[in-house]
CSV table of C-alpha atoms and ligand atoms in Angstrom, one decimal:
chain,number,residue,atom,x,y,z
S,1,MET,CA,-27.4,87.8,145.2
S,2,ASN,CA,-29.7,90.0,143.1
S,3,ALA,CA,-29.2,89.8,139.3
S,4,ILE,CA,-27.5,92.9,137.9
S,5,SER,CA,-29.9,95.3,136.3
S,6,ILE,CA,-30.3,99.1,135.9
S,7,PRO,CA,-32.8,99.3,138.8
S,8,ARG,CA,-30.3,97.2,140.9
S,9,LEU,CA,-27.5,99.7,140.2
S,10,THR,CA,-29.8,102.6,141.1
S,11,GLN,CA,-30.6,100.8,144.3
S,12,MET,CA,-26.9,100.3,145.0
S,13,LYS,CA,-26.3,104.0,144.7
S,14,ALA,CA,-29.2,104.7,147.1
S,15,GLU,CA,-27.7,102.2,149.6
S,16,GLN,CA,-24.2,103.7,149.1
S,17,GLN,CA,-22.8,100.4,147.7
S,18,LYS,CA,-20.2,101.0,145.1
S,19,PHE,CA,-19.9,98.9,141.9
S,20,ALA,CA,-17.1,98.0,139.5
S,21,VAL,CA,-17.0,98.6,135.7
S,22,LEU,CA,-14.3,97.3,133.5
S,23,THR,CA,-13.8,97.4,129.7
S,24,ALA,CA,-14.0,94.0,127.9
S,25,TYR,CA,-13.7,93.4,124.2
S,26,ASP,CA,-13.8,89.6,123.9
S,27,ALA,CA,-15.6,86.5,125.3
S,28,THR,CA,-12.8,85.2,127.5
S,29,PHE,CA,-12.0,88.4,129.4
S,30,ALA,CA,-15.7,89.2,129.6
S,31,GLN,CA,-16.4,85.9,131.4
S,32,LEU,CA,-13.4,86.3,133.7
S,33,ALA,CA,-14.4,89.9,134.6
S,34,ALA,CA,-18.0,88.9,135.3
S,35,GLU,CA,-16.9,85.9,137.4
S,36,ALA,CA,-14.7,88.3,139.4
S,37,GLY,CA,-17.9,90.3,140.3
S,38,VAL,CA,-17.6,93.2,137.9
S,39,GLU,CA,-21.1,94.6,137.6
S,40,VAL,CA,-20.8,96.3,134.2
S,41,LEU,CA,-18.7,95.3,131.2
S,42,LEU,CA,-18.0,98.3,129.0
S,43,VAL,CA,-17.4,97.4,125.3
S,44,GLY,CA,-15.6,100.7,124.9
S,45,ASP,CA,-14.5,102.3,121.7
S,46,SER,CA,-11.1,102.4,123.4
S,47,LEU,CA,-10.8,99.2,121.5
S,48,GLY,CA,-9.7,101.4,118.7
S,49,MET,CA,-6.5,102.1,120.6
S,50,VAL,CA,-5.9,99.0,122.6
S,51,LEU,CA,-6.9,96.4,120.0
S,52,GLN,CA,-6.5,98.2,116.7
S,53,GLY,CA,-3.5,100.3,117.4
S,54,GLN,CA,-5.2,103.6,116.4
S,55,ASP,CA,-4.2,107.0,117.8
S,56,SER,CA,-7.8,107.8,118.9
S,57,THR,CA,-11.3,106.3,119.0
S,58,LEU,CA,-12.4,108.1,115.9
S,59,PRO,CA,-11.7,105.3,113.3
S,60,VAL,CA,-13.8,102.8,115.2
S,61,THR,CA,-16.9,101.8,113.3
S,62,LEU,CA,-20.4,100.6,114.3
S,63,GLU,CA,-19.5,97.2,112.8
S,64,ASP,CA,-16.5,97.0,115.1
S,65,MET,CA,-18.7,97.7,118.1
S,66,VAL,CA,-21.3,95.1,117.0
S,67,TYR,CA,-18.6,92.5,116.5
S,68,HIS,CA,-17.0,93.0,120.0
S,69,THR,CA,-20.4,93.3,121.7
S,70,ARG,CA,-21.4,89.9,120.3
S,71,ALA,CA,-18.2,88.3,121.7
S,72,VAL,CA,-18.5,90.0,125.1
S,73,ALA,CA,-22.2,89.0,125.4
S,74,LYS,CA,-21.3,85.4,124.7
S,75,GLY,CA,-18.6,85.2,127.3
S,76,ASN,CA,-20.6,87.1,129.9
S,77,ALA,CA,-23.5,84.8,129.5
S,78,ARG,CA,-21.2,81.9,130.6
S,79,ALA,CA,-20.6,83.5,134.0
S,80,ALA,CA,-22.7,82.3,137.0
S,81,GLN,CA,-23.7,86.0,137.7
S,82,PRO,CA,-23.5,87.8,134.3
S,83,ALA,CA,-22.8,91.5,134.3
S,84,LEU,CA,-24.6,94.2,132.4
S,85,VAL,CA,-23.0,94.8,128.9
S,86,MET,CA,-22.7,98.5,128.0
S,87,THR,CA,-21.5,99.4,124.5
S,88,ASP,CA,-20.2,102.7,123.2
S,89,LEU,CA,-21.9,104.1,120.1
S,90,PRO,CA,-18.8,105.1,118.1
S,91,PHE,CA,-17.8,108.5,116.6
S,92,MET,CA,-20.5,110.2,114.4
S,93,SER,CA,-22.9,107.2,114.7
S,94,TYR,CA,-25.5,109.3,116.7
S,95,GLY,CA,-25.3,112.7,115.2
S,96,THR,CA,-29.0,112.6,114.2
S,97,LEU,CA,-31.9,111.0,115.9
S,98,GLU,CA,-32.3,108.4,113.1
S,99,GLN,CA,-28.6,107.5,113.2
S,100,GLY,CA,-28.6,107.2,117.0
S,101,LEU,CA,-31.7,105.0,117.0
S,102,ALA,CA,-30.3,102.7,114.3
S,103,SER,CA,-26.9,102.5,116.0
S,104,ALA,CA,-28.5,101.7,119.3
S,105,ARG,CA,-30.6,99.0,117.7
S,106,ALA,CA,-27.5,97.4,116.1
S,107,VAL,CA,-25.5,97.1,119.4
S,108,MET,CA,-28.6,96.1,121.5
S,109,GLN,CA,-29.4,93.4,119.0
S,110,ALA,CA,-25.8,92.2,119.3
S,111,GLY,CA,-26.2,91.7,123.1
S,112,ALA,CA,-25.7,95.1,124.8
S,113,HIS,CA,-28.0,95.9,127.8
S,114,LEU,CA,-27.3,99.6,127.5
S,115,ILE,CA,-25.5,102.1,125.4
S,116,LYS,CA,-23.0,104.8,126.2
S,117,ILE,CA,-22.9,108.1,124.3
S,118,GLU,CA,-20.6,111.1,124.7
S,119,GLY,CA,-21.8,114.7,124.9
S,120,ASP,CA,-23.8,117.2,126.9
S,121,ASP,CA,-27.3,118.6,126.5
S,122,TRP,CA,-27.4,118.1,122.7
S,123,LEU,CA,-28.0,114.4,123.6
S,124,ILE,CA,-31.3,115.1,125.3
S,125,PRO,CA,-33.7,114.4,122.4
S,126,LEU,CA,-31.9,111.1,121.6
S,127,ILE,CA,-31.9,110.1,125.3
S,128,GLN,CA,-35.7,110.8,125.5
S,129,ARG,CA,-36.4,108.7,122.3
S,130,LEU,CA,-34.2,105.9,123.5
S,131,ALA,CA,-35.9,105.9,126.9
S,132,GLN,CA,-39.3,105.6,125.1
S,133,GLN,CA,-37.9,102.7,123.1
S,134,GLY,CA,-36.7,100.9,126.3
S,135,VAL,CA,-33.0,101.5,125.7
S,136,PRO,CA,-31.0,102.4,128.8
S,137,VAL,CA,-28.4,105.1,128.3
S,138,CYS,CA,-25.2,106.1,130.0
S,139,ALA,CA,-24.2,109.7,129.2
S,140,HIS,CA,-20.4,110.4,129.1
S,141,LEU,CA,-19.3,113.9,130.3
S,142,GLY,CA,-16.0,115.5,131.0
S,143,LEU,CA,-13.2,114.3,128.8
S,144,THR,CA,-15.1,112.9,125.8
S,145,PRO,CA,-12.4,111.2,123.7
S,146,GLN,CA,-14.5,111.4,120.5
S,147,ALA,CA,-14.2,115.2,120.8
S,148,VAL,CA,-10.4,115.1,121.2
S,149,ASN,CA,-9.8,117.4,118.2
S,150,LYS,CA,-12.2,120.0,119.6
S,151,LEU,CA,-10.8,119.7,123.2
S,152,GLY,CA,-7.2,120.0,121.9
S,153,GLY,CA,-6.0,116.8,123.6
S,154,TYR,CA,-6.8,114.4,126.4
S,155,LYS,CA,-7.1,117.0,129.2
S,156,VAL,CA,-8.8,117.3,132.5
S,157,GLN,CA,-12.2,119.1,132.0
S,158,GLY,CA,-14.2,121.4,134.3
S,159,ARG,CA,-11.3,123.0,136.1
S,160,ASP,CA,-12.7,126.5,136.0
S,161,ASP,CA,-15.8,127.5,137.9
S,162,ALA,CA,-17.9,128.4,134.8
S,163,LYS,CA,-17.1,125.0,133.1
S,164,ALA,CA,-17.7,123.1,136.4
S,165,ASP,CA,-21.1,124.8,136.8
S,166,ALA,CA,-22.0,124.0,133.2
S,167,MET,CA,-21.0,120.4,133.6
S,168,LEU,CA,-23.1,120.1,136.7
S,169,ALA,CA,-26.1,121.6,134.9
S,170,HIS,CA,-25.6,119.3,132.0
S,171,ALA,CA,-25.5,116.2,134.3
S,172,ILE,CA,-28.8,117.2,135.9
S,173,ALA,CA,-30.4,117.9,132.6
S,174,LEU,CA,-29.3,114.5,131.2
S,175,ALA,CA,-30.6,112.7,134.2
S,176,GLU,CA,-33.9,114.5,134.0
S,177,ALA,CA,-34.1,113.6,130.3
S,178,GLY,CA,-33.9,109.9,131.2
S,179,ALA,CA,-30.3,108.9,131.2
S,180,ASP,CA,-29.8,105.9,133.5
S,181,LEU,CA,-26.2,106.3,134.3
S,182,LEU,CA,-23.6,109.0,133.9
S,183,LEU,CA,-19.8,108.6,133.3
S,184,LEU,CA,-17.4,111.3,134.2
S,185,GLU,CA,-13.9,111.1,132.7
S,186,CYS,CA,-11.0,113.2,133.9
S,187,VAL,CA,-12.8,115.8,136.0
S,188,PRO,CA,-11.6,117.3,139.3
S,189,SER,CA,-12.6,115.0,142.2
S,190,THR,CA,-14.5,117.9,143.9
S,191,LEU,CA,-16.6,118.4,140.8
S,192,ALA,CA,-17.3,114.7,140.4
S,193,GLU,CA,-18.5,114.6,144.0
S,194,ARG,CA,-20.9,117.6,143.5
S,195,ILE,CA,-22.3,115.9,140.4
S,196,THR,CA,-22.7,112.5,142.2
S,197,GLN,CA,-24.6,114.1,145.0
S,198,ALA,CA,-26.8,116.1,142.7
S,199,VAL,CA,-28.3,113.2,140.7
S,200,SER,CA,-30.1,110.1,141.8
S,201,ILE,CA,-28.7,108.0,138.9
S,202,PRO,CA,-25.4,106.2,139.4
S,203,VAL,CA,-22.2,108.0,138.4
S,204,ILE,CA,-19.2,106.1,137.1
S,205,GLY,CA,-15.9,107.8,137.3
S,206,ILE,CA,-12.5,107.4,135.6
S,207,GLY,CA,-10.0,110.0,136.7
S,208,ALA,CA,-12.8,111.5,138.7
S,209,GLY,CA,-11.8,110.7,142.3
S,210,SER,CA,-13.3,108.4,144.9
S,211,ALA,CA,-16.7,110.0,145.5
S,212,THR,CA,-18.5,108.6,142.4
S,213,ASP,CA,-20.8,105.6,142.8
S,214,ALA,CA,-18.7,103.3,140.6
S,215,GLN,CA,-15.3,103.2,138.8
S,216,VAL,CA,-14.2,102.1,135.4
S,217,LEU,CA,-10.7,101.3,134.0
S,218,VAL,CA,-9.6,100.2,130.6
S,219,MET,CA,-8.7,96.5,131.1
S,220,HIS,CA,-5.3,96.8,129.4
S,221,ASP,CA,-4.3,99.6,131.7
S,222,MET,CA,-5.2,97.8,134.9
S,223,LEU,CA,-3.3,94.7,133.7
S,224,GLY,CA,-0.2,96.8,133.2
S,225,LEU,CA,-0.2,96.3,129.4
S,226,ASN,CA,-0.1,100.0,128.5
S,227,ARG,CA,3.1,100.6,126.4
S,228,GLY,CA,2.6,104.4,126.2
S,229,ARG,CA,2.1,107.1,128.8
S,230,VAL,CA,0.2,105.6,131.7
S,231,PRO,CA,-2.6,108.0,132.9
S,232,LYS,CA,-2.5,109.2,136.5
S,233,PHE,CA,-5.8,107.6,137.3
S,234,VAL,CA,-4.6,104.0,136.4
S,235,LYS,CA,-3.6,101.4,138.9
S,236,ASN,CA,-1.7,98.3,137.8
S,237,TYR,CA,-3.2,95.2,139.4
S,238,MET,CA,-0.8,92.7,137.8
S,239,VAL,CA,1.5,92.9,140.8
S,240,ASN,CA,2.6,90.6,143.7
S,241,GLY,CA,2.2,87.5,141.5
S,242,ASN,CA,-1.4,88.2,140.6
S,243,THR,CA,-3.0,86.2,137.8
S,244,VAL,CA,-5.5,88.0,135.5
S,245,GLN,CA,-8.3,86.5,137.7
S,246,ASP,CA,-6.6,87.9,140.8
S,247,ALA,CA,-6.2,91.3,139.2
S,248,PHE,CA,-9.9,91.5,138.3
S,249,ALA,CA,-10.9,90.3,141.8
S,250,GLN,CA,-8.6,92.7,143.6
S,251,TYR,CA,-9.8,95.6,141.4
S,252,THR,CA,-13.5,94.7,142.0
S,253,SER,CA,-13.0,94.4,145.8
S,254,GLU,CA,-11.0,97.7,146.0
S,255,VAL,CA,-13.6,99.6,144.1
S,256,LYS,CA,-16.4,98.2,146.3
S,257,ALA,CA,-14.5,99.0,149.5
S,258,GLY,CA,-13.6,102.5,148.3
S,259,VAL,CA,-9.9,101.7,148.4
S,260,PHE,CA,-9.5,102.4,144.7
S,261,PRO,CA,-9.1,105.1,143.6
S,262,ALA,CA,-6.8,106.7,146.1
S,263,ALA,CA,-6.3,110.5,146.3
S,264,GLU,CA,-3.2,110.1,144.1
S,265,HIS,CA,-5.4,108.9,141.2
S,266,GLY,CA,-7.5,112.0,141.1
S,267,PHE,CA,-7.2,115.5,139.8
S,268,SER,CA,-7.5,118.8,141.6
S,269,ALA,CA,-9.6,121.7,140.4
K,1,KIV,O1,-14.0,103.5,125.6
K,1,KIV,C1,-13.8,103.4,126.8
K,1,KIV,O2,-13.1,102.5,127.2
K,1,KIV,C2,-14.3,104.4,127.7
K,1,KIV,C3,-13.7,104.5,129.0
K,1,KIV,C4,-12.4,105.2,129.0
K,1,KIV,C5,-14.6,105.1,130.0
K,1,KIV,O3,-15.2,105.2,127.3
């Protein structure tokens, strides 16, 4: 099997092969997920909520992201077929070009293979500079949790025509600027499909329907560990006597086969 790389993910999109992404925050789960065939491990700033017990991702620091990236990179490297490690730059750590470059350097030196940043076309200068420096970028559109206070809650984005058209235009502009991946969170399935078809870079979805090139879930959610409100887009894989390894393997195979997500996990316009 080919080693996982950004060009390999782009080729998978071109060949209409779906890939699986899962959050990981430590070495053990990172190794297990990579061994189950997950192509991308996301060291998400969701760790603020699922590990630290915070109400949002805003309190997460760059030091937190560096610490967890190091752990994930170590576990991932022990897998026979390591995944790509993608790390979120946390809230307000990329507001200026200088901050963004320094934050990206910190997580890349900790073992990330690419970074993820939330926002629309204001990210373009940073994406261009990072591309020049050889840092792959995933741009996160739709529900961007770091902007929860501006958005007024964790709500589906892009439901009206004007906002949908704007998101599509932003996705195209970010891809043209040099983004290597896009991530769409909580957007209507029809909009996610339009965006996925409009760009040649792979699109990862969460609460974005089945037409995207890849899917991501927060590990704690798909292991049924969520103690609060379970989002509509989550599927619990800790069923039918599954071990954690079984759950990871079933999630990966269902994403690749297009079985997950089902229509019930998506949002209408
Ligand atoms: O931080 C995270 O886990 C994320 C996913 C919800 C996509 O960004």
